[in-house]
PDB file of C-alpha atoms in Angstrom:
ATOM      1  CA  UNK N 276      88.453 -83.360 -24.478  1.00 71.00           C
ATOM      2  CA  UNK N 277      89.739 -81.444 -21.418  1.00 86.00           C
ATOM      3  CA  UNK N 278      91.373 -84.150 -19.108  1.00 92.00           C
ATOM      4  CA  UNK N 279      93.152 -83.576 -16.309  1.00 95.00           C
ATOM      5  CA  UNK N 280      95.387 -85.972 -14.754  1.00 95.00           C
ATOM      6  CA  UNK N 281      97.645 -85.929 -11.526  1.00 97.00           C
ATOM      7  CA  UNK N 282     100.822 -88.123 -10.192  1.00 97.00           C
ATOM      8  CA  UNK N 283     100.585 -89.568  -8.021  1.00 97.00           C
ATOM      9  CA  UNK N 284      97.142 -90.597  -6.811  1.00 96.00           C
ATOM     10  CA  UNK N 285      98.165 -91.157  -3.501  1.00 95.00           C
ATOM     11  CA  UNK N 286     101.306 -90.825  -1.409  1.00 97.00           C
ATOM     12  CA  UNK N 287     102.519 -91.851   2.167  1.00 97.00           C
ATOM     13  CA  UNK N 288     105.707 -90.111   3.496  1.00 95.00           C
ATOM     14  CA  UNK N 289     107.706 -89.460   7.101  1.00 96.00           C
ATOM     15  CA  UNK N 290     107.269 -86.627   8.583  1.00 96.00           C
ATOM     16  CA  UNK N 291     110.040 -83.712   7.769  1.00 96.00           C
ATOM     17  CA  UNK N 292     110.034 -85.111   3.681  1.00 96.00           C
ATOM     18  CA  UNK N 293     109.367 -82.915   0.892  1.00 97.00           C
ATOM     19  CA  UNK N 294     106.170 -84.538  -1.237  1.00 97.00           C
ATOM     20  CA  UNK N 295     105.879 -83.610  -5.180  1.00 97.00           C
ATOM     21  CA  UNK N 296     102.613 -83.282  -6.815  1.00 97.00           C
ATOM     22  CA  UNK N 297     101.840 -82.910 -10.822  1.00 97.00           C
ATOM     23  CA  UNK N 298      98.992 -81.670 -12.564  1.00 96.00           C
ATOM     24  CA  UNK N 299      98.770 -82.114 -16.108  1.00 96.00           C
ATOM     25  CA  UNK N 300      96.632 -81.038 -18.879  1.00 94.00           C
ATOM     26  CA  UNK N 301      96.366 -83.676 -21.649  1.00 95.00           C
ATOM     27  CA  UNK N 302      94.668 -82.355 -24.256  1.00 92.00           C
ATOM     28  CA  UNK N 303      94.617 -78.837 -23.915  1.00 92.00           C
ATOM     29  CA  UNK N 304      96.698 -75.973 -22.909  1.00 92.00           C
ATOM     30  CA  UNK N 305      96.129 -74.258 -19.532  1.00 89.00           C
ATOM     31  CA  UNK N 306      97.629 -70.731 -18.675  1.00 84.00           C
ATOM     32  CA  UNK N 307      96.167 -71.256 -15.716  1.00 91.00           C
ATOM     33  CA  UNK N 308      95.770 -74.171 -13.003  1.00 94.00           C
ATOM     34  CA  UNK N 309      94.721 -73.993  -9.317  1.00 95.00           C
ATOM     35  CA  UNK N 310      95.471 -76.263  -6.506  1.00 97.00           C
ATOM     36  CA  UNK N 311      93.074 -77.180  -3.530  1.00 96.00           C
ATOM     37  CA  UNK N 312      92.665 -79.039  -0.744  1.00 96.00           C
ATOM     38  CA  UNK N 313      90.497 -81.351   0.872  1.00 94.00           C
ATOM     39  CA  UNK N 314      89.569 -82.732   4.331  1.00 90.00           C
ATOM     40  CA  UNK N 315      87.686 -85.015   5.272  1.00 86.00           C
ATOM     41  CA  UNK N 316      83.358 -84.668   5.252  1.00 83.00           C
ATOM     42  CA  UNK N 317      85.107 -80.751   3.838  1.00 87.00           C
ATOM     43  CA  UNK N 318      84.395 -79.168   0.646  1.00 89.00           C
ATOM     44  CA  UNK N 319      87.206 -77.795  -1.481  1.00 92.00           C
ATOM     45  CA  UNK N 320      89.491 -75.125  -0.190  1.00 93.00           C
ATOM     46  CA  UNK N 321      91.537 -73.366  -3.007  1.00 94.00           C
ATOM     47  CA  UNK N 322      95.129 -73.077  -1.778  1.00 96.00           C
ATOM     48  CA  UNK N 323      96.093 -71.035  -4.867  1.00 95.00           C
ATOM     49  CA  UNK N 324      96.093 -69.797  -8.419  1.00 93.00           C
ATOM     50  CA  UNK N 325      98.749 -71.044 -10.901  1.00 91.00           C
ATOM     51  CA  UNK N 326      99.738 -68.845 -13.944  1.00 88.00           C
ATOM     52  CA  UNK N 327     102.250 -70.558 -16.547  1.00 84.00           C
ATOM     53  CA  UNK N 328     105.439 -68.370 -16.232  1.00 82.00           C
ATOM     54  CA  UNK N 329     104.400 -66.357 -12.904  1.00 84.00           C
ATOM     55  CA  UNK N 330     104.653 -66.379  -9.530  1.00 87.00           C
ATOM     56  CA  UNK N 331     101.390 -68.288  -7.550  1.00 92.00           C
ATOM     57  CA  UNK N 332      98.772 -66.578  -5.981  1.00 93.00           C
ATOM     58  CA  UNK N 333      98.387 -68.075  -2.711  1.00 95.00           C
ATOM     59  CA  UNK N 334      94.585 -67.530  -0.783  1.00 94.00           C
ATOM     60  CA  UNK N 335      94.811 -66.225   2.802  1.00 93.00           C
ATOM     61  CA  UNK N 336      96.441 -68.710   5.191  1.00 93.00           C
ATOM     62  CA  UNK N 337      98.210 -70.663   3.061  1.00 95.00           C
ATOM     63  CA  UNK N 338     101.610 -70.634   3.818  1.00 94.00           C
ATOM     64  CA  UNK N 339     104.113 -70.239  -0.207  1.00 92.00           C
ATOM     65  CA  UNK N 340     106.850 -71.663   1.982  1.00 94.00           C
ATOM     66  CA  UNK N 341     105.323 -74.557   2.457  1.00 96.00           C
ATOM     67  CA  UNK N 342     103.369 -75.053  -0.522  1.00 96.00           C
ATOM     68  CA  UNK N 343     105.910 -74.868  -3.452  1.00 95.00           C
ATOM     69  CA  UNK N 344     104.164 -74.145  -7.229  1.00 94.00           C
ATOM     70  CA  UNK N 345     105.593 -74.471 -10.247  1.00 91.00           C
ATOM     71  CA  UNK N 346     104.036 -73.423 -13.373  1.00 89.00           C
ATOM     72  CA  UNK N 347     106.477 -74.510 -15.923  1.00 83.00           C
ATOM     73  CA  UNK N 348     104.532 -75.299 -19.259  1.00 89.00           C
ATOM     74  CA  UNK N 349     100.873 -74.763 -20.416  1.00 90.00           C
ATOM     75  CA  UNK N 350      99.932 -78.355 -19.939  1.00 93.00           C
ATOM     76  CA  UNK N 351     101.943 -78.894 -16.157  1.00 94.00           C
ATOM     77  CA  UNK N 352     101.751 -77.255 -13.102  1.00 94.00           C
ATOM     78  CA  UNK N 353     103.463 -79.011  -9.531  1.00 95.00           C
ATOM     79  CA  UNK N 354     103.138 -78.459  -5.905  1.00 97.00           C
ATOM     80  CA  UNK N 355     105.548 -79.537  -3.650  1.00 97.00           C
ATOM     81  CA  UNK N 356     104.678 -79.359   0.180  1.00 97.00           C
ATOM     82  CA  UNK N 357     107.840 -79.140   1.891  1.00 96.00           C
ATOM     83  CA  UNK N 358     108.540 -80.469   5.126  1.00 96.00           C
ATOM     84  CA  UNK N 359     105.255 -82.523   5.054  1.00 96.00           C
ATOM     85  CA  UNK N 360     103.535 -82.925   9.137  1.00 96.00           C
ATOM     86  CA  UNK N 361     100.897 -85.288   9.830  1.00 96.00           C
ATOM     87  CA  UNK N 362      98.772 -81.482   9.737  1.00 95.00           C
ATOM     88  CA  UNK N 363      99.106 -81.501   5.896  1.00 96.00           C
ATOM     89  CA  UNK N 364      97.439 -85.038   5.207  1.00 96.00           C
ATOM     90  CA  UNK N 365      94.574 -84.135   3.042  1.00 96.00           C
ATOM     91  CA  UNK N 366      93.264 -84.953  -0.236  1.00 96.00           C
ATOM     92  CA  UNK N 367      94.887 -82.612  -2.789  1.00 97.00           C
ATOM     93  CA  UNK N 368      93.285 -81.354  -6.155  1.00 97.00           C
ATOM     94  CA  UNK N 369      93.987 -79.739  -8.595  1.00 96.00           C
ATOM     95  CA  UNK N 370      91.841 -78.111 -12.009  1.00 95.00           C
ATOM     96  CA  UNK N 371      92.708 -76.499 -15.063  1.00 93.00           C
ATOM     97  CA  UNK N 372      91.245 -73.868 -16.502  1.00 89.00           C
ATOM     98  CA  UNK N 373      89.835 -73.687 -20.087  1.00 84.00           C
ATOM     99  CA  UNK N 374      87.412 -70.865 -21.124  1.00 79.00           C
ATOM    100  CA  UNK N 375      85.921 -70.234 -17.995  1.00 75.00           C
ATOM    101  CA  UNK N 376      85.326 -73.742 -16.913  1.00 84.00           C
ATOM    102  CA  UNK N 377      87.475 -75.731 -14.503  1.00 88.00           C
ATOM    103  CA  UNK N 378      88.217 -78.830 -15.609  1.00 91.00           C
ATOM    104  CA  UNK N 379      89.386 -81.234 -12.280  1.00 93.00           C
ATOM    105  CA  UNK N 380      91.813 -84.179 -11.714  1.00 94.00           C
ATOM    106  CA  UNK N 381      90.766 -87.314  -9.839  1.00 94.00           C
ATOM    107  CA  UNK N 382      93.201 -85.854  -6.436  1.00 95.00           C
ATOM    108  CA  UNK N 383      96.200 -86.916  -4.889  1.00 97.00           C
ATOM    109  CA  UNK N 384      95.960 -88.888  -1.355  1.00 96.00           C
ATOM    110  CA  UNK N 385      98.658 -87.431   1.025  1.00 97.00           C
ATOM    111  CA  UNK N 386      99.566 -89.906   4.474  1.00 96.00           C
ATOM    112  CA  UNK N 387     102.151 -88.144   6.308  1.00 96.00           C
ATOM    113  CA  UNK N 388     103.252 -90.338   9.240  1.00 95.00           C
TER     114      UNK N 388
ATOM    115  CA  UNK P 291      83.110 -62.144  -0.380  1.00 87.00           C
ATOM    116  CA  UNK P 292      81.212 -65.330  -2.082  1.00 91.00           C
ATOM    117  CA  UNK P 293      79.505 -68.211   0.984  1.00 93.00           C
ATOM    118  CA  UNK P 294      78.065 -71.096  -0.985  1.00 96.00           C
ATOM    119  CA  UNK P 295      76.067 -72.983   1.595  1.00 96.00           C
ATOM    120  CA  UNK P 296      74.303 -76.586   0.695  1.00 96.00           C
ATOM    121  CA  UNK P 297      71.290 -77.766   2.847  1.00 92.00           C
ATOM    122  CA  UNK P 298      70.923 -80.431   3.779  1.00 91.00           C
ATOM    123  CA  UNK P 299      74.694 -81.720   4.584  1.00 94.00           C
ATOM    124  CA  UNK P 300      72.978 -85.315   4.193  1.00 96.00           C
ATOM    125  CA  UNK P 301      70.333 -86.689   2.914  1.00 96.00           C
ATOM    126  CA  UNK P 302      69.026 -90.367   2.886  1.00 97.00           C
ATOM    127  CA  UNK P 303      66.189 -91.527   0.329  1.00 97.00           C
ATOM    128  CA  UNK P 304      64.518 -94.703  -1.175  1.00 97.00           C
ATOM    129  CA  UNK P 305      65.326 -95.722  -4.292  1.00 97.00           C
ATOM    130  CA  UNK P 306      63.062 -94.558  -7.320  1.00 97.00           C
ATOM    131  CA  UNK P 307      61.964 -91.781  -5.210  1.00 97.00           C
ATOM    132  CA  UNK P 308      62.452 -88.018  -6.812  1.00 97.00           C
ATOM    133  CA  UNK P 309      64.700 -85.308  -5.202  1.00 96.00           C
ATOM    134  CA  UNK P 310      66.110 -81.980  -4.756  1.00 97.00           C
ATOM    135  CA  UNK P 311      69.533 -80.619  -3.350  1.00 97.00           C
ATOM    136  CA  UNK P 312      69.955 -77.189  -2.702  1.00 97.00           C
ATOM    137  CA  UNK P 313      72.427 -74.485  -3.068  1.00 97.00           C
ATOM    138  CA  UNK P 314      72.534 -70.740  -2.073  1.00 97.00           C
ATOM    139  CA  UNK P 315      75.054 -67.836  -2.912  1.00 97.00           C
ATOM    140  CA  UNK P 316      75.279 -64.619  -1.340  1.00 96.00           C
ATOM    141  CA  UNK P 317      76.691 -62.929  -3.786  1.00 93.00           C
ATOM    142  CA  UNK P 318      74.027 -62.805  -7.082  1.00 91.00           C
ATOM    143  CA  UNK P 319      76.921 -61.207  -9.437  1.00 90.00           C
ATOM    144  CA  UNK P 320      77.854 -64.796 -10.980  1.00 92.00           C
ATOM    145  CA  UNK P 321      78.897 -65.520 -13.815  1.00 91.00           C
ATOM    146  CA  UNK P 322      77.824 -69.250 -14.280  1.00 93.00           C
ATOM    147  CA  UNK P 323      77.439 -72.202 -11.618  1.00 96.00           C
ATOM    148  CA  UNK P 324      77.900 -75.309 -11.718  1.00 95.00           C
ATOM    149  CA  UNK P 325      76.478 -78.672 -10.044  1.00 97.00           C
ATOM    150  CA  UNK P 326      79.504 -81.816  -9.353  1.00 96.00           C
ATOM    151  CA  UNK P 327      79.801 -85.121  -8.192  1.00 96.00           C
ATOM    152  CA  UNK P 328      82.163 -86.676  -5.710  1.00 95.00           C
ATOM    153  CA  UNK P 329      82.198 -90.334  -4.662  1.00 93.00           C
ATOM    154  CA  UNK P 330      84.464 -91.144  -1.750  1.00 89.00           C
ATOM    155  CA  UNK P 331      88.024 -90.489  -2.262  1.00 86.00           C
ATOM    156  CA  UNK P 332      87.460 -89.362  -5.561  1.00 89.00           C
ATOM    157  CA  UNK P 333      88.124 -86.261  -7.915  1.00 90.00           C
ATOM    158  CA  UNK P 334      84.999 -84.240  -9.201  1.00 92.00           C
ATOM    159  CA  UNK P 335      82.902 -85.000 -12.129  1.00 91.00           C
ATOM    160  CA  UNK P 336      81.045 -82.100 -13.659  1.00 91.00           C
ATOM    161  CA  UNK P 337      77.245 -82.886 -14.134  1.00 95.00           C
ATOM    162  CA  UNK P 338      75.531 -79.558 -15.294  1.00 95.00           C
ATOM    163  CA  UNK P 339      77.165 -75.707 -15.939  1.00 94.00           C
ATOM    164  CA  UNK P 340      74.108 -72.718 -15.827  1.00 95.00           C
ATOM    165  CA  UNK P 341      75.848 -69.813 -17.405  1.00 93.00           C
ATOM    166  CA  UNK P 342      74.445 -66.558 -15.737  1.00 93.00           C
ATOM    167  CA  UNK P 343      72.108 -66.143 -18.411  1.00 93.00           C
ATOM    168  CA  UNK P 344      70.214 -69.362 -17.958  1.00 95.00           C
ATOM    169  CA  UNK P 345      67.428 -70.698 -16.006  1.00 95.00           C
ATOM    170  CA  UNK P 346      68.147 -74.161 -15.959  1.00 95.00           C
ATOM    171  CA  UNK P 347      70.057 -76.954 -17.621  1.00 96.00           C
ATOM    172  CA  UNK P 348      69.261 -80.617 -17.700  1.00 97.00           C
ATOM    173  CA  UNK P 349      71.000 -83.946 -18.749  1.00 95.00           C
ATOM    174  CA  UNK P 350      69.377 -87.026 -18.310  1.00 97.00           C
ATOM    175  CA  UNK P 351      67.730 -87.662 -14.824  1.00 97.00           C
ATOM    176  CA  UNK P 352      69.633 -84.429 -13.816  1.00 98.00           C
ATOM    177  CA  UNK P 353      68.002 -81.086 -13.669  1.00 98.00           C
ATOM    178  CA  UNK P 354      69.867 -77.703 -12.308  1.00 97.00           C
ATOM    179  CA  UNK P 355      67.936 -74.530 -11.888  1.00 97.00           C
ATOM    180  CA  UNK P 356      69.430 -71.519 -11.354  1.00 97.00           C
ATOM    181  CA  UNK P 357      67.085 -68.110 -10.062  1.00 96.00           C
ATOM    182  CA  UNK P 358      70.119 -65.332  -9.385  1.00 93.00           C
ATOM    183  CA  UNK P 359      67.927 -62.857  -7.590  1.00 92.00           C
ATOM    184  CA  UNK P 360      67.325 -65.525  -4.884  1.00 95.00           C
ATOM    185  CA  UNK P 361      70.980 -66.648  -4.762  1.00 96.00           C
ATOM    186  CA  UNK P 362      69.886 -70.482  -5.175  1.00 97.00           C
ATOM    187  CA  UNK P 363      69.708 -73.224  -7.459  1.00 98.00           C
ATOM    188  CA  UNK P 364      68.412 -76.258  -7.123  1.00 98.00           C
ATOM    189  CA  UNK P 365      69.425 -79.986  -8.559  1.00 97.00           C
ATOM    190  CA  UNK P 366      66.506 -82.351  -8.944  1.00 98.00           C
ATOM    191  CA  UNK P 367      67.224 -85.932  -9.747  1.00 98.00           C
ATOM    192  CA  UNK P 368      64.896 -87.868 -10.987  1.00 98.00           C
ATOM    193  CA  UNK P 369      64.073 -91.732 -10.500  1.00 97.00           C
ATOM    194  CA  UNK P 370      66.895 -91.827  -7.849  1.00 97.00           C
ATOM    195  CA  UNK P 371      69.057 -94.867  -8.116  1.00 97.00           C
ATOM    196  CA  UNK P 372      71.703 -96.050  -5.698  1.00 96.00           C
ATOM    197  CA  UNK P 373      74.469 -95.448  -8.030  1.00 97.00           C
ATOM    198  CA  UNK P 374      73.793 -91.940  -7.352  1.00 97.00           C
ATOM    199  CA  UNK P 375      74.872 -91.986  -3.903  1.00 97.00           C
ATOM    200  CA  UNK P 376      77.767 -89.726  -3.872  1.00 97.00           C
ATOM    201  CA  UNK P 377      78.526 -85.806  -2.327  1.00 96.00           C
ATOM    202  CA  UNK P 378      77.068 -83.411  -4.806  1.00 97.00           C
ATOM    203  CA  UNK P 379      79.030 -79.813  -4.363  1.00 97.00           C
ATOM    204  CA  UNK P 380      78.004 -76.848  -6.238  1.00 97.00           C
ATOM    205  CA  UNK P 381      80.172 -73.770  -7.195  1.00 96.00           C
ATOM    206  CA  UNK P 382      80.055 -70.415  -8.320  1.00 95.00           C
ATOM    207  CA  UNK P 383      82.189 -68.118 -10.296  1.00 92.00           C
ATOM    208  CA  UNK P 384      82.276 -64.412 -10.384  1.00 88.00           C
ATOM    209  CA  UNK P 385      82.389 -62.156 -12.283  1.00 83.00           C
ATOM    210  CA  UNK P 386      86.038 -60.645 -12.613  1.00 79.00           C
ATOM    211  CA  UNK P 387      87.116 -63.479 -11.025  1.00 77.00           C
ATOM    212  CA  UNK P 388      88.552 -66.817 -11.996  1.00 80.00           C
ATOM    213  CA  UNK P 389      88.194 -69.039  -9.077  1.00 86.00           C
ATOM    214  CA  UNK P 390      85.418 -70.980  -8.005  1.00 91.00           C
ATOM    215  CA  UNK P 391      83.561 -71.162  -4.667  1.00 93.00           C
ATOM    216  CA  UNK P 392      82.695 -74.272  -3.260  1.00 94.00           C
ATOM    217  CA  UNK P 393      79.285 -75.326  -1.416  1.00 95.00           C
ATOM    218  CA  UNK P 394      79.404 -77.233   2.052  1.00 89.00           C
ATOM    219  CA  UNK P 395      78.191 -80.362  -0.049  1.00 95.00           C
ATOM    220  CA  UNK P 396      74.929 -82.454   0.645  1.00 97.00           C
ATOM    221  CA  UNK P 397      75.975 -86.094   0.942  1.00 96.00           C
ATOM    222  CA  UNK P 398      73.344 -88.390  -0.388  1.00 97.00           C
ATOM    223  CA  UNK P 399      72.416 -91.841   0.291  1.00 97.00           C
ATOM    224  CA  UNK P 400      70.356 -93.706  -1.907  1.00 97.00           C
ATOM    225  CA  UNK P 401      68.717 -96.883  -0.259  1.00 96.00           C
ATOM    226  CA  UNK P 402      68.070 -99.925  -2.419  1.00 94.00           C
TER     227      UNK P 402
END
């Protein structure tokens, strides 16, 4: 158990779109998710923490205009980064957490041209 | 504030030979750590967890050691093949605190 899944895996969009991202937990229930992001030869960067039926909790430097989360259900969590720039092409990720363990989903691939 | 720092950033060896990656913390008050694998362009796969309490865990050709006092831990694989070329991250969690810190990564290379 504990899978983790995200739509899309990877995404190319103009500059000035809005990109959606989902995180899902299939087989368990997650009150909490968190969202990071990845450049390349980089480790992870958490962006923020995702409480079902809260606000976000965004780390230092990460603008919550920008980077829209939802945490709508136990099992789905989305970001949105509005107004994508070529600046916010990275490698998205996102985990779930289950009794103090992060469980991860394979990414999401953002191209913004 | 947590700095997870992996040495080397890369590492290239022959195949069959044994080796080590290491990772170091700054901050000893952890609550567990764990060792994962990332192969290009790909999400994380967990390979070991060492709760705080624990000196080492091992599965398979895999084996994590964790010595808090020092702030390191180690992953030693075994009988290296080249399907374990990959980036190997490790990350900490404190105490009071639910998010994980990531390691710089060591990016290994396995030649056949």
């Amino acid at each position: 158990g504990a899978v983790v899944s995200q739509h899309p895996s990877w995404v190319i969009c103009k500059s000035g779109t809005s990109v959606k991202i989902e995180c899902r937990s299939l087989d368990f229930q997650a009150t909490t998710m968190f969202w990071y992001r990845q450049f390349p030869k980089q480790s992870l960067m958490l962006m923020a923490t995702s409480n079902e039926g809260s606000k976000a909790t965004y780390e230092q430097g990460v603008e919550k205009d920008k980077f829209l989360i939802n945490h709508a259900s136990l099992t789905l969590s989305t970001l949105t980064v509005t107004s994508a720039h070529p600046e916010d092409s990275s490698f998205y990720i996102c985990s779930a957490g289950k009794t103090d363990t992060q469980y991860f989903g394979p990414g999401t691939r953002l191209t913004v041209l | 504030k947590q700095e997870v720092t992996q040495i080397p950033a890369a590492l290239s060896v022959p195949e069959g030979e044994n080796l080590v990656l290491n990772c170091s913390f700054t901050d000893s008050a952890i609550y567990n750590l764990q060792w994962f694998r990332q192969d290009p362009g790909k999400g994380l796969t967990s390979l070991l967890l060492i709760q705080s309490s624990q000196r080492e865990q091992t599965s398979g050709r895999l084996n994590a050691s964790l010595d808090k006092s020092s702030g390191r831990s180690t992953l030693y694989i075994a009988a290296s093949q080249p399907g374990d070329s990959a980036t190997y991250l490790c990350a900490v969690l404190n105490f009071g605190n639910e998010k994980l810190t990531f390691g710089t990564g060591t990016r290994l290379t396995i030649i056949p």
